[in-house]
PDB file of C-alpha atoms in Angstrom:
ATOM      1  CA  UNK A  99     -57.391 -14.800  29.418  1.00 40.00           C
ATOM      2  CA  UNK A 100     -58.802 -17.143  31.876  1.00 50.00           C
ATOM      3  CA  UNK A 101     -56.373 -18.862  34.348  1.00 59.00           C
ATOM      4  CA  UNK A 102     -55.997 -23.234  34.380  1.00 63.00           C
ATOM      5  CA  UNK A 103     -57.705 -22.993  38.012  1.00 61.00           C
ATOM      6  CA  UNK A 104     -61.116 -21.631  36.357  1.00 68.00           C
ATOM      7  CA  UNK A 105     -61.142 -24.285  33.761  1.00 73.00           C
ATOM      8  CA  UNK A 106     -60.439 -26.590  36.201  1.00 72.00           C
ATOM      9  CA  UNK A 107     -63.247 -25.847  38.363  1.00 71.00           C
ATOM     10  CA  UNK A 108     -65.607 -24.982  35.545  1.00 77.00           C
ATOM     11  CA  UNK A 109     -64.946 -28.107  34.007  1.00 79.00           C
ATOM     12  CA  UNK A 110     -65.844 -29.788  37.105  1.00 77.00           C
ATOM     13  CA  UNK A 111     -68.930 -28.225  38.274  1.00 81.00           C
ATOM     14  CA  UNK A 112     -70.032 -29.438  34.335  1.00 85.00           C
ATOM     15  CA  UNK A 113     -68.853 -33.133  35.000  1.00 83.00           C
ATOM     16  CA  UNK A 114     -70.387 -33.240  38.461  1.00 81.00           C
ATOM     17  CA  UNK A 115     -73.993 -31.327  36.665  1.00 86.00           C
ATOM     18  CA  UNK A 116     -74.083 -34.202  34.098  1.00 87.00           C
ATOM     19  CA  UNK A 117     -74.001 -37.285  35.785  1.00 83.00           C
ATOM     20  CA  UNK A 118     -76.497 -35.935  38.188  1.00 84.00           C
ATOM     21  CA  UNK A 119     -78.628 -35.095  35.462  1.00 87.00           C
ATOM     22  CA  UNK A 120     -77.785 -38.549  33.819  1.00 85.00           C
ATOM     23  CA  UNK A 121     -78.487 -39.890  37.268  1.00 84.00           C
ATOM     24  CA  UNK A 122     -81.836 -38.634  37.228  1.00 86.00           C
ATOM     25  CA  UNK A 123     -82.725 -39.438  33.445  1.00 88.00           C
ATOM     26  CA  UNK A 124     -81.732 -43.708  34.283  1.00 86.00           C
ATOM     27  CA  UNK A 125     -83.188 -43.291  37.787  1.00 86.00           C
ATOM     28  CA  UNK A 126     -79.178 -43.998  39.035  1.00 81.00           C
ATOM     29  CA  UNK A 127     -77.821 -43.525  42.111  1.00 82.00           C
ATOM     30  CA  UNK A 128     -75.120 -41.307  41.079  1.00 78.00           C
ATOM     31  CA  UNK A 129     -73.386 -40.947  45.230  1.00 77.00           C
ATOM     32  CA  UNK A 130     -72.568 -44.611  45.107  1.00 80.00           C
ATOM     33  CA  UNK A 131     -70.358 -44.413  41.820  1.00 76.00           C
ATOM     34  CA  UNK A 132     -69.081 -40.896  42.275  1.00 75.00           C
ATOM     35  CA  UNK A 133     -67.720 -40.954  45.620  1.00 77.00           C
ATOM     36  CA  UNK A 134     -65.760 -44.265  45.143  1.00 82.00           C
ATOM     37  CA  UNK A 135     -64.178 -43.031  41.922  1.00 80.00           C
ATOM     38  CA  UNK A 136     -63.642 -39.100  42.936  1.00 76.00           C
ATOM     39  CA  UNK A 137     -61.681 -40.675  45.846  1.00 80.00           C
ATOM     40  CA  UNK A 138     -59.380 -42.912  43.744  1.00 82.00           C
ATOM     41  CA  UNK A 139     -58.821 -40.022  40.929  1.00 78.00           C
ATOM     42  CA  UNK A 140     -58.226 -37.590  43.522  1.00 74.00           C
ATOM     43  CA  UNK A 141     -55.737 -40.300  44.896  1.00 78.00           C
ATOM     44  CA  UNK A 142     -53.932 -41.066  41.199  1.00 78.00           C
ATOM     45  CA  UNK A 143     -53.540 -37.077  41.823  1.00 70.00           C
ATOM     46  CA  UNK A 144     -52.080 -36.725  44.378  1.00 69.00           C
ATOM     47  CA  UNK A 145     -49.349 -39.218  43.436  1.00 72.00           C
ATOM     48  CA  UNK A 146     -49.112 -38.099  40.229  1.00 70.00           C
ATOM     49  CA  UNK A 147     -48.952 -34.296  40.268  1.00 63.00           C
ATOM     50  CA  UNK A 148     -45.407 -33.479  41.375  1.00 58.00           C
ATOM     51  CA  UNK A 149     -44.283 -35.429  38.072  1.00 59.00           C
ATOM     52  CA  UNK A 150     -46.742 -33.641  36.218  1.00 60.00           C
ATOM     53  CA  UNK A 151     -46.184 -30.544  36.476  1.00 62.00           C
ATOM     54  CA  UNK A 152     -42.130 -30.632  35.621  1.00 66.00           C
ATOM     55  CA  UNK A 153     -38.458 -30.531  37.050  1.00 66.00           C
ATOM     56  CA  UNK A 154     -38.330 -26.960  37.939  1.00 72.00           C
ATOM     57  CA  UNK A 155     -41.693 -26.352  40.329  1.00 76.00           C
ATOM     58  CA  UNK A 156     -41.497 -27.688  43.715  1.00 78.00           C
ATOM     59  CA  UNK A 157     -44.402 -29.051  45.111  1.00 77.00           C
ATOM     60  CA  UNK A 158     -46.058 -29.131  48.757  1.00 84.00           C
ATOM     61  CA  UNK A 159     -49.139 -30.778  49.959  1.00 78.00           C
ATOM     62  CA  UNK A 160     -50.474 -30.380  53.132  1.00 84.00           C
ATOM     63  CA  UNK A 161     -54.276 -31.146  54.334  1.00 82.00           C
ATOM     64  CA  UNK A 162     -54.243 -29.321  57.508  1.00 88.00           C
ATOM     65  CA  UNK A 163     -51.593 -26.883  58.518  1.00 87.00           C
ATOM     66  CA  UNK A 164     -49.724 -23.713  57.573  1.00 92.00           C
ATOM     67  CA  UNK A 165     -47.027 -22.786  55.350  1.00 92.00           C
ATOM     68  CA  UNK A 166     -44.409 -20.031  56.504  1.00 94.00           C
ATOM     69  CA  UNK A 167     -41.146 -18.844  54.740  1.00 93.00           C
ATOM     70  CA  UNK A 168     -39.587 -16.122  56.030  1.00 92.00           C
ATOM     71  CA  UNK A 169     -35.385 -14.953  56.427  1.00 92.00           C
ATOM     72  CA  UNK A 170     -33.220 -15.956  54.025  1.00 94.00           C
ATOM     73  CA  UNK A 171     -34.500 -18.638  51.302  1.00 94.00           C
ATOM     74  CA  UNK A 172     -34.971 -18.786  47.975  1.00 94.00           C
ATOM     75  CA  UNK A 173     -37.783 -18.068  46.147  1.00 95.00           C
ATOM     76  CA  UNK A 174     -38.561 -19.941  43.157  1.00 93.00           C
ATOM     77  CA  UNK A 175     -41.422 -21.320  41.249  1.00 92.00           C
ATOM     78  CA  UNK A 176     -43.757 -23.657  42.890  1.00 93.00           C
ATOM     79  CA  UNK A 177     -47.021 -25.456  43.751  1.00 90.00           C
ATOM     80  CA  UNK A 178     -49.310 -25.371  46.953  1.00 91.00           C
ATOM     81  CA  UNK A 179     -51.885 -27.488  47.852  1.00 87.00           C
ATOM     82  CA  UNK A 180     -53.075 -27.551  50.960  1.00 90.00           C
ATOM     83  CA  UNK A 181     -56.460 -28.560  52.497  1.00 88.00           C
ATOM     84  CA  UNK A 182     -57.049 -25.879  55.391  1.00 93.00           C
ATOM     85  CA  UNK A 183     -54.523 -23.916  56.065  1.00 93.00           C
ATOM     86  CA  UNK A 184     -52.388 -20.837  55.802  1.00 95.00           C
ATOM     87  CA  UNK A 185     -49.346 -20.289  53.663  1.00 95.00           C
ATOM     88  CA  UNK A 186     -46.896 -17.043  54.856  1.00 96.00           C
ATOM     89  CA  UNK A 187     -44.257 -15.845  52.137  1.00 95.00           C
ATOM     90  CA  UNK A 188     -41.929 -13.057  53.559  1.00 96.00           C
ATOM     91  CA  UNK A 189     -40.008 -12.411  50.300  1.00 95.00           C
ATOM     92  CA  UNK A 190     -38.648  -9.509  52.178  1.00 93.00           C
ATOM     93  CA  UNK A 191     -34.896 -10.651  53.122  1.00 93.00           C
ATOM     94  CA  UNK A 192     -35.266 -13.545  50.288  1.00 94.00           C
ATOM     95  CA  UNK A 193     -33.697 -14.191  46.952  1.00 94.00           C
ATOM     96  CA  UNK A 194     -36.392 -13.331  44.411  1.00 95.00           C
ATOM     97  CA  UNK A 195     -34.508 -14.692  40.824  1.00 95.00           C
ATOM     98  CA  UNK A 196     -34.264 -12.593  37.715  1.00 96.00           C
ATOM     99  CA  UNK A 197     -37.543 -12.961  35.655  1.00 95.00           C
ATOM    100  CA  UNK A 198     -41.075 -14.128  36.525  1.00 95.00           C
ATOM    101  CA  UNK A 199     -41.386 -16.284  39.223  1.00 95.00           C
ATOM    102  CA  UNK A 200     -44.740 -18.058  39.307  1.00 94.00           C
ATOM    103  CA  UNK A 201     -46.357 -19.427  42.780  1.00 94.00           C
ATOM    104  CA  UNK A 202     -49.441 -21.200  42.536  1.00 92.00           C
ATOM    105  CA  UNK A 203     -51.918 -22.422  45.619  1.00 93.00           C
ATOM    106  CA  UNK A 204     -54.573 -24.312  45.407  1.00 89.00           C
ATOM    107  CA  UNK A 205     -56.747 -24.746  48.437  1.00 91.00           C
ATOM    108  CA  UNK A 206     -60.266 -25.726  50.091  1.00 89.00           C
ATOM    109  CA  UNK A 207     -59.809 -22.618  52.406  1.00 93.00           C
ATOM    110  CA  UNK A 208     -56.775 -20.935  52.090  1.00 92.00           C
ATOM    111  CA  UNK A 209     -55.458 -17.763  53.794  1.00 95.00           C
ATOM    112  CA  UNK A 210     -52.538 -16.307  51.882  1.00 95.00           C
ATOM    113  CA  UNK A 211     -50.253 -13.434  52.782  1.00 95.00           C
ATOM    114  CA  UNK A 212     -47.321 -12.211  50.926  1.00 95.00           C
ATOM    115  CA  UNK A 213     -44.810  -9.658  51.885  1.00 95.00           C
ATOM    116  CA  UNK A 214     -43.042  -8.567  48.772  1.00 94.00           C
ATOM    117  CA  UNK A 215     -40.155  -5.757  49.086  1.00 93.00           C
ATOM    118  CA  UNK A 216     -40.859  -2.597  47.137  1.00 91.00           C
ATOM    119  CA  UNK A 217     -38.890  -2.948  43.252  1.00 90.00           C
ATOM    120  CA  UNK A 218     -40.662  -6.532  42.793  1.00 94.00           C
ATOM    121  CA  UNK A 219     -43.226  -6.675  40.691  1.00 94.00           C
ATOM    122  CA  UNK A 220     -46.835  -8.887  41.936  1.00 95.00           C
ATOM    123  CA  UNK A 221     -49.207  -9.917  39.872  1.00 94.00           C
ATOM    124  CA  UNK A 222     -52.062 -11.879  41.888  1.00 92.00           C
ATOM    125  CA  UNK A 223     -54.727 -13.850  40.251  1.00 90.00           C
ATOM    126  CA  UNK A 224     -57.580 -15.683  42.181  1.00 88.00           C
ATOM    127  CA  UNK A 225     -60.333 -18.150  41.677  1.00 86.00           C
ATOM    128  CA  UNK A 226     -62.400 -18.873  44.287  1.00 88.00           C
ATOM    129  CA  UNK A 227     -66.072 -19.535  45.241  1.00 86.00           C
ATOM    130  CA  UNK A 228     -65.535 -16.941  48.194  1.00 89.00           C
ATOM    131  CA  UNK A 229     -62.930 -14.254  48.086  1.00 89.00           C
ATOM    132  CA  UNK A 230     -61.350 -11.718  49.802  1.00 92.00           C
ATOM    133  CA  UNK A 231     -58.220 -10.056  48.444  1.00 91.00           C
ATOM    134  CA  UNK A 232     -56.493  -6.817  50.047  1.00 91.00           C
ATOM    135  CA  UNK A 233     -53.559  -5.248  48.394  1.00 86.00           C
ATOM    136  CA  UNK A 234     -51.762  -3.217  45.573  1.00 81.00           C
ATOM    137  CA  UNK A 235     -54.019  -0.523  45.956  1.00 80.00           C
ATOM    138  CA  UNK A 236     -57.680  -1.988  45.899  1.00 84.00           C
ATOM    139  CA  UNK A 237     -59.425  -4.454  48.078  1.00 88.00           C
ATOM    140  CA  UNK A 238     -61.893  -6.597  46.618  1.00 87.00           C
ATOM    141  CA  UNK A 239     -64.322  -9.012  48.199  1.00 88.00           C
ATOM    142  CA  UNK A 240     -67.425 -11.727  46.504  1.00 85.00           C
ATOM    143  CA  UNK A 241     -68.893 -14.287  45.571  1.00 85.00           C
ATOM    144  CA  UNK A 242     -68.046 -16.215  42.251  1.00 79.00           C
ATOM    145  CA  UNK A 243     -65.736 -13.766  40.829  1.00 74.00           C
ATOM    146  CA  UNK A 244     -62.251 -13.815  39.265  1.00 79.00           C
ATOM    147  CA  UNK A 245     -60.001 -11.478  40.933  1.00 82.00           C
ATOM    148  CA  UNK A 246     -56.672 -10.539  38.681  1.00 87.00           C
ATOM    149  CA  UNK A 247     -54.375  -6.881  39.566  1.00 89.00           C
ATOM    150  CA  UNK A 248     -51.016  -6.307  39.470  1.00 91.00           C
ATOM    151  CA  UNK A 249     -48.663  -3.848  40.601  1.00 91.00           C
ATOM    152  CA  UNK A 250     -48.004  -0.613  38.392  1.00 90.00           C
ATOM    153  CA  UNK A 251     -44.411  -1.915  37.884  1.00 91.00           C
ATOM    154  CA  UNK A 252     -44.907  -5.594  36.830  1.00 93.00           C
ATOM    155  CA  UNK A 253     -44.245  -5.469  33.662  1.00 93.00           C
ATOM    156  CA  UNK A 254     -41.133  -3.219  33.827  1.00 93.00           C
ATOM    157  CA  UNK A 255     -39.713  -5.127  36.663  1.00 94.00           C
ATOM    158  CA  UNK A 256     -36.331  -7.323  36.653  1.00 95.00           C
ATOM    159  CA  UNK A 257     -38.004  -9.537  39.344  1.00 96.00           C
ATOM    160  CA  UNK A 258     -41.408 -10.540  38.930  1.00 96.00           C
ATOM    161  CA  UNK A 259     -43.845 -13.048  40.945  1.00 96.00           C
ATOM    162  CA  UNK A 260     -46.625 -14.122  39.489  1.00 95.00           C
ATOM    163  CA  UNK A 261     -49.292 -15.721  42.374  1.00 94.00           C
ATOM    164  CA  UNK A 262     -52.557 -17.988  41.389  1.00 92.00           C
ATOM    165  CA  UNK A 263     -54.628 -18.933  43.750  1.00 92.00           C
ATOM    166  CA  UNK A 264     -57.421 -21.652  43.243  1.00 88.00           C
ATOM    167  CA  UNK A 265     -59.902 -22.179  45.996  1.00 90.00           C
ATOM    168  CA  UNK A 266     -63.188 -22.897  47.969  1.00 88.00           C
ATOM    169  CA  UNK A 267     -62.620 -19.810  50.107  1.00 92.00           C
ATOM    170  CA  UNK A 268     -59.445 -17.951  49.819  1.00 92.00           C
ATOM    171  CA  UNK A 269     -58.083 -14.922  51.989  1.00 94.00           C
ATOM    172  CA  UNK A 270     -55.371 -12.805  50.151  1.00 94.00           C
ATOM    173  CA  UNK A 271     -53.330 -10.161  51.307  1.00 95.00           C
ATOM    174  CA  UNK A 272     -50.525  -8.714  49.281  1.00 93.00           C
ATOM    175  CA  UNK A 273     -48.151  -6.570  51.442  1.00 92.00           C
ATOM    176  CA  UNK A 274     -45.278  -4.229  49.624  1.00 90.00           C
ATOM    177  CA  UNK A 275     -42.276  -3.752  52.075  1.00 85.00           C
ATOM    178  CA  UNK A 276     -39.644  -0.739  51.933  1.00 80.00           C
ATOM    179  CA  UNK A 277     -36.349  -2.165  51.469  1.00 65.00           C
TER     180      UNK A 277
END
């Protein structure tokens, strides 16, 4: 099963391939209509994406900056999107809810580092032009390549978190805690 981030991107690279080609064919300059128009759909977006994706997923946007959660908060499902930047989720001391929690980031370079305490299960999905992604036992790192593991216990697990990452370059470490 392929995850909504690799349609996404693969749907784009195929947009962005045909009106250069259709560019070329009516001898159009295809930079003066796409930029104006990729910057007002990526603004419609922006606006519109927290109302998109529904009442129960929090979403944060951030073009340049980290993310860090640590202590006592609640974990629950939600949306990243952040430009350049770093997001830190110490789900050691927090609340993790019954069930599957799902935490999605979507990035142009993105470093991402989870601490998850041992009895949660993690199951970490990635697409990314350039990845890197250490933890749960194996450490992979490429070039155009879809990177999906979980832990042994996910799908016997009362709490479950479910991470997919979407990015230009992302950096992901998955770190299991002893409670």
């Amino acid at each position: 099963m392929r995850s909504q981030g690799q349609m996404v991107i693969g749907a784009l690279i195929i947009l962005v391939g045909l009106m250069f080609l259709i560019g070329n064919v009516l001898d159009v300059n295809v930079w003066a209509f796409c930029w104006p128009v990729g910057l007002i759909l990526l603004g419609v977006w922006l606006l519109l994406r927290p109302q998109l994706v529904g009442a129960d997923v929090a979403v944060r946007q951030k073009l340049l900056g980290d993310i860090h959660r640590d202590g006592l908060w609640q974990v629950a499902n939600e949306e990243f999107w952040i430009g350049v930047g770093e997001i830190d989720l110490d789900m050691t001391r927090a609340d993790i809810p019954v069930g599957e929690t799902e935490i999605r980031v979507f990035s142009f370079v993105g470093d991402v580092d989870v601490f998850v305490p041992e009895g949660v299960g993690v199951a970490v999905s990635s697409t990314a032009f350039v990845t890197e992604a250490r933890g749960l036992g194996q450490k992979r790192d490429g070039i155009l390549f879809s990177f999906h593991q979980a832990s042994d216990d996910y799908e016997t697990a009362e709490r479950k978190i479910r991470l997919e990452v979407t990015s230009f370059v992302a950096d992901i470490k998955i770190r299991r805690i002893a409670s």
